[in-house]
């Protein structure tokens, strides 16, 4: 009989041992799964961070250049002595240089009217084409275009010849690329009887052409050729010629530039003066200003040119300084605008001999008398590259059509071909976070405008207004959410009856499940138009509701105990619901009378006239309500849990010592739960900073810097959502958007790290209570 209990005890012991072993295995497996899950999350975050960093890193890579070819132009090229001996030739024969878009064929234009096409593989001359329409004439001046295609040549007998150099691309039977150069000559135009030392030519269309030229006797002339085609008569040409020399007042012209719109003529002089003529009225060219561009009468302007778009003027001088100028609004000017020096670029060690601008962006290259070439980016004033020849003055200079190279010829006839890798010239810290003076703006500003409607658009990549908008939206959202969420949590956890708490808390938590796209849709299309009609009522509601709540609480104390006793402790708060409804209705009733009596009958007009603020329908007020609504459940839930987990003995001790429930909640419970509440606020902050859809749909997405609650803004997250679908992969905009994402990541990480440090200190401070 004694063996049976022992057997049962042995089975029970074996079963307990098996259960313990199984429990240990389950615990170990759970520990491994949880550990692996945590590690995988950390690795995933690190992988995301690494990926974003790798996408951003190329923005900071320096431009690179490689000398792809160096050739001695040692063939006659239409002159008596070979170019190998050009150092001894006083009249340098080469006036222009260029290259095709594939950088396989270069060309030079000589004074004897020849265009030589040169293979950039070996330096051999592929083709020599004479300019037949000025055969027998000597070319004395030239001016090239941005794309290396159109050139204007001035002759020794006062003519100008427009020339276009094209490259036809085809493929042979072996699918090899074949590039065939082609020279197209325009019609010569008679400008003067004397030699033209400087020329500038622009054609608005086939019917309107403008020419500015300097003659060998120092005269400055402007010629306008207009063609009309009446229905009855044949084609008719009208030529108007203006002598602008008297307005130079004896200054010797050293450089001229004529914009593509035939609106402005700029002339640089030996005394460092920059003369600006307004030629929009073609019948009356008007000198509008003379500027001391070099700030030294002994320093001559030696080179003029335009940045792509012909609105920013490049000025190079005798001391090696290079700057860009453009017109800004000025009411004191007779034309309403004045030329201002906007950007000072890296200077040379010698006289600036030539400038050329990029046909793709706001970059430019400038050369000097010591063989140096500098690549700058105008907008950011960033020095990208410095190239060096062999110490001889650079006489001709050109950018490759794709801005991936440059060609130059020095005084000794050495032809240089550089390959340039410069994918992100627009970016530096100043362009991203500093004030930049953009073309056409009256002063340096923070601007985000990534795209435009024309090829000569100046990208504006300042992240400052986007960061500003992010914190503006965060501020107004938390201003609305924090008081409601924390006070609501105090009310629910400390004063409300458990039966009501068990209903209200889940309802508020369910609010967090609402898709933000729905909230943004409702805010942008329903709330914004609604609030626009009742702004005075909205601003009256906090005051009116507070007063009515205090009055209701005051009256509640005077009710008979028999009436108050019918309500369970903590359920009387439901009586505030009709008070709130009545208060809101009162504010709506008062909206129109207040607007009529105090605000002149139109709130928006009053706001603009009295305070200078403009009311946008989708503004920070709407975003504050919508994002606040989205973040309230998070802050409320975490705060309520923190408040509810305060040890009961602290609350009981406080009440036993005679403190009221309100005093206990504020002076005992709230400080003890402060670590959890602070964590709730920081989590809410992170939620708001990263919010995308509400900000995208409920604001005007205007990247402005204004703290007005009545204006819209654009946040970093919304900007990424708006811009990334249109951003070319690997382009500057694409990488700048990843930089914005990296900034959001870092801000959230730093704030959460700081919040955790503060939370731990608060927890340690109140842990021993």
mmCIF file of N, CA and C in Angstrom, residues 511-562:
data_model
loop_
_atom_site.group_PDB
_atom_site.id
_atom_site.type_symbol
_atom_site.label_atom_id
_atom_site.label_comp_id
_atom_site.label_asym_id
_atom_site.label_seq_id
_atom_site.Cartn_x
_atom_site.Cartn_y
_atom_site.Cartn_z
ATOM 1 N N UNK A 511 -9.165 57.059 -30.772
ATOM 2 C CA UNK A 511 -8.886 58.225 -31.620
ATOM 3 C C UNK A 511 -7.519 58.125 -32.283
ATOM 4 N N UNK A 512 -6.571 57.481 -31.627
ATOM 5 C CA UNK A 512 -5.224 57.356 -32.183
ATOM 6 C C UNK A 512 -5.205 56.478 -33.422
ATOM 7 N N UNK A 513 -6.260 55.659 -33.603
ATOM 8 C CA UNK A 513 -6.293 54.761 -34.755
ATOM 9 C C UNK A 513 -6.807 55.443 -36.012
ATOM 10 N N UNK A 514 -7.315 56.665 -35.893
ATOM 11 C CA UNK A 514 -7.841 57.358 -37.069
ATOM 12 C C UNK A 514 -6.701 57.658 -38.044
ATOM 13 N N UNK A 515 -6.848 57.322 -39.307
ATOM 14 C CA UNK A 515 -5.785 57.607 -40.287
ATOM 15 C C UNK A 515 -5.562 59.118 -40.404
ATOM 16 N N UNK A 516 -4.293 59.505 -40.424
ATOM 17 C CA UNK A 516 -3.993 60.936 -40.513
ATOM 18 C C UNK A 516 -4.425 61.525 -41.845
ATOM 19 N N UNK A 517 -4.505 60.676 -42.884
ATOM 20 C CA UNK A 517 -4.965 61.199 -44.168
ATOM 21 C C UNK A 517 -6.426 61.619 -44.080
ATOM 22 N N UNK A 518 -7.192 60.914 -43.255
ATOM 23 C CA UNK A 518 -8.593 61.298 -43.062
ATOM 24 C C UNK A 518 -8.674 62.609 -42.276
ATOM 25 N N UNK A 519 -7.858 62.706 -41.220
ATOM 26 C CA UNK A 519 -7.831 63.944 -40.449
ATOM 27 C C UNK A 519 -7.393 65.121 -41.313
ATOM 28 N N UNK A 520 -6.373 64.917 -42.138
ATOM 29 C CA UNK A 520 -5.925 65.982 -43.021
ATOM 30 C C UNK A 520 -6.970 66.368 -44.036
ATOM 31 N N UNK A 521 -7.673 65.368 -44.570
ATOM 32 C CA UNK A 521 -8.746 65.626 -45.534
ATOM 33 C C UNK A 521 -9.857 66.453 -44.898
ATOM 34 N N UNK A 522 -10.285 66.061 -43.701
ATOM 35 C CA UNK A 522 -11.342 66.791 -43.008
ATOM 36 C C UNK A 522 -10.887 68.203 -42.623
ATOM 37 N N UNK A 523 -9.636 68.307 -42.182
ATOM 38 C CA UNK A 523 -9.126 69.614 -41.774
ATOM 39 C C UNK A 523 -9.036 70.563 -42.956
ATOM 40 N N UNK A 524 -8.542 70.071 -44.088
ATOM 41 C CA UNK A 524 -8.335 70.941 -45.242
ATOM 42 C C UNK A 524 -9.609 71.303 -45.963
ATOM 43 N N UNK A 525 -10.540 70.361 -46.082
ATOM 44 C CA UNK A 525 -11.728 70.595 -46.901
ATOM 45 C C UNK A 525 -12.987 70.918 -46.103
ATOM 46 N N UNK A 526 -12.996 70.595 -44.828
ATOM 47 C CA UNK A 526 -14.193 70.887 -44.029
ATOM 48 C C UNK A 526 -13.906 71.902 -42.922
ATOM 49 N N UNK A 527 -12.897 71.627 -42.105
ATOM 50 C CA UNK A 527 -12.640 72.506 -40.971
ATOM 51 C C UNK A 527 -12.151 73.892 -41.395
ATOM 52 N N UNK A 528 -11.221 73.933 -42.365
ATOM 53 C CA UNK A 528 -10.630 75.220 -42.752
ATOM 54 C C UNK A 528 -11.684 76.217 -43.247
ATOM 55 N N UNK A 529 -12.566 75.850 -44.183
ATOM 56 C CA UNK A 529 -13.597 76.804 -44.597
ATOM 57 C C UNK A 529 -14.568 77.164 -43.473
ATOM 58 N N UNK A 530 -14.820 76.190 -42.574
ATOM 59 C CA UNK A 530 -15.755 76.441 -41.481
ATOM 60 C C UNK A 530 -15.176 77.457 -40.493
ATOM 61 N N UNK A 531 -13.922 77.254 -40.089
ATOM 62 C CA UNK A 531 -13.302 78.147 -39.116
ATOM 63 C C UNK A 531 -13.073 79.533 -39.705
ATOM 64 N N UNK A 532 -12.854 79.608 -41.012
ATOM 65 C CA UNK A 532 -12.643 80.904 -41.655
ATOM 66 C C UNK A 532 -13.826 81.843 -41.406
ATOM 67 N N UNK A 533 -15.026 81.259 -41.267
ATOM 68 C CA UNK A 533 -16.224 82.074 -41.071
ATOM 69 C C UNK A 533 -16.457 82.439 -39.610
ATOM 70 N N UNK A 534 -15.719 81.811 -38.693
ATOM 71 C CA UNK A 534 -16.010 82.031 -37.267
ATOM 72 C C UNK A 534 -14.736 82.182 -36.444
ATOM 73 N N UNK A 535 -13.729 82.840 -36.982
ATOM 74 C CA UNK A 535 -12.477 83.013 -36.258
ATOM 75 C C UNK A 535 -12.680 83.741 -34.928
ATOM 76 N N UNK A 536 -13.432 84.850 -34.869
ATOM 77 C CA UNK A 536 -13.650 85.491 -33.557
ATOM 78 C C UNK A 536 -14.262 84.545 -32.532
ATOM 79 N N UNK A 537 -15.204 83.706 -32.972
ATOM 80 C CA UNK A 537 -15.830 82.758 -32.048
ATOM 81 C C UNK A 537 -14.817 81.739 -31.540
ATOM 82 N N UNK A 538 -13.919 81.288 -32.418
ATOM 83 C CA UNK A 538 -12.908 80.310 -32.020
ATOM 84 C C UNK A 538 -12.007 80.875 -30.928
ATOM 85 N N UNK A 539 -11.619 82.144 -31.068
ATOM 86 C CA UNK A 539 -10.739 82.748 -30.061
ATOM 87 C C UNK A 539 -11.491 83.133 -28.794
ATOM 88 N N UNK A 540 -12.803 83.264 -28.865
ATOM 89 C CA UNK A 540 -13.587 83.526 -27.648
ATOM 90 C C UNK A 540 -13.837 82.262 -26.840
ATOM 91 N N UNK A 541 -13.827 81.107 -27.506
ATOM 92 C CA UNK A 541 -14.215 79.866 -26.835
ATOM 93 C C UNK A 541 -13.365 79.529 -25.617
ATOM 94 N N UNK A 542 -12.037 79.598 -25.646
ATOM 95 C CA UNK A 542 -11.280 79.260 -24.428
ATOM 96 C C UNK A 542 -11.677 80.123 -23.232
ATOM 97 N N UNK A 543 -11.859 81.423 -23.449
ATOM 98 C CA UNK A 543 -12.233 82.316 -22.348
ATOM 99 C C UNK A 543 -13.649 82.044 -21.865
ATOM 100 N N UNK A 544 -14.580 81.946 -22.795
ATOM 101 C CA UNK A 544 -15.983 81.744 -22.426
ATOM 102 C C UNK A 544 -16.171 80.395 -21.741
ATOM 103 N N UNK A 545 -15.572 79.344 -22.276
ATOM 104 C CA UNK A 545 -15.738 78.020 -21.684
ATOM 105 C C UNK A 545 -15.097 77.940 -20.305
ATOM 106 N N UNK A 546 -13.960 78.596 -20.126
ATOM 107 C CA UNK A 546 -13.322 78.606 -18.800
ATOM 108 C C UNK A 546 -14.206 79.312 -17.783
ATOM 109 N N UNK A 547 -14.731 80.474 -18.152
ATOM 110 C CA UNK A 547 -15.602 81.230 -17.229
ATOM 111 C C UNK A 547 -16.846 80.428 -16.894
ATOM 112 N N UNK A 548 -17.471 79.837 -17.903
ATOM 113 C CA UNK A 548 -18.703 79.088 -17.655
ATOM 114 C C UNK A 548 -18.434 77.840 -16.815
ATOM 115 N N UNK A 549 -17.270 77.203 -17.005
ATOM 116 C CA UNK A 549 -16.930 76.033 -16.191
ATOM 117 C C UNK A 549 -16.744 76.422 -14.729
ATOM 118 N N UNK A 550 -16.043 77.543 -14.490
ATOM 119 C CA UNK A 550 -15.852 78.005 -13.113
ATOM 120 C C UNK A 550 -17.182 78.391 -12.471
ATOM 121 N N UNK A 551 -18.030 79.037 -13.243
ATOM 122 C CA UNK A 551 -19.352 79.403 -12.714
ATOM 123 C C UNK A 551 -20.162 78.149 -12.390
ATOM 124 N N UNK A 552 -20.113 77.143 -13.285
ATOM 125 C CA UNK A 552 -20.861 75.907 -13.044
ATOM 126 C C UNK A 552 -20.358 75.195 -11.792
ATOM 127 N N UNK A 553 -19.032 75.147 -11.619
ATOM 128 C CA UNK A 553 -18.468 74.508 -10.417
ATOM 129 C C UNK A 553 -18.870 75.283 -9.172
ATOM 130 N N UNK A 554 -18.829 76.621 -9.270
ATOM 131 C CA UNK A 554 -19.223 77.451 -8.126
ATOM 132 C C UNK A 554 -20.684 77.206 -7.749
ATOM 133 N N UNK A 555 -21.571 77.142 -8.750
ATOM 134 C CA UNK A 555 -22.988 76.907 -8.481
ATOM 135 C C UNK A 555 -23.237 75.501 -7.957
ATOM 136 N N UNK A 556 -22.429 74.548 -8.416
ATOM 137 C CA UNK A 556 -22.589 73.166 -7.953
ATOM 138 C C UNK A 556 -22.440 73.068 -6.445
ATOM 139 N N UNK A 557 -21.555 73.883 -5.875
ATOM 140 C CA UNK A 557 -21.336 73.831 -4.431
ATOM 141 C C UNK A 557 -22.547 74.308 -3.640
ATOM 142 N N UNK A 558 -23.374 75.118 -4.248
ATOM 143 C CA UNK A 558 -24.532 75.664 -3.535
ATOM 144 C C UNK A 558 -25.788 74.831 -3.735
ATOM 145 N N UNK A 559 -25.684 73.764 -4.511
ATOM 146 C CA UNK A 559 -26.849 72.900 -4.672
ATOM 147 C C UNK A 559 -27.084 72.112 -3.384
ATOM 148 N N UNK A 560 -28.322 71.753 -3.088
ATOM 149 C CA UNK A 560 -28.609 70.956 -1.876
ATOM 150 C C UNK A 560 -27.911 69.604 -1.939
ATOM 151 N N UNK A 561 -27.529 69.099 -0.796
ATOM 152 C CA UNK A 561 -26.853 67.812 -0.744
ATOM 153 C C UNK A 561 -27.728 66.705 -1.296
ATOM 154 N N UNK A 562 -29.029 66.890 -1.173
ATOM 155 C CA UNK A 562 -29.942 65.868 -1.691
ATOM 156 C C UNK A 562 -29.831 65.760 -3.213
#
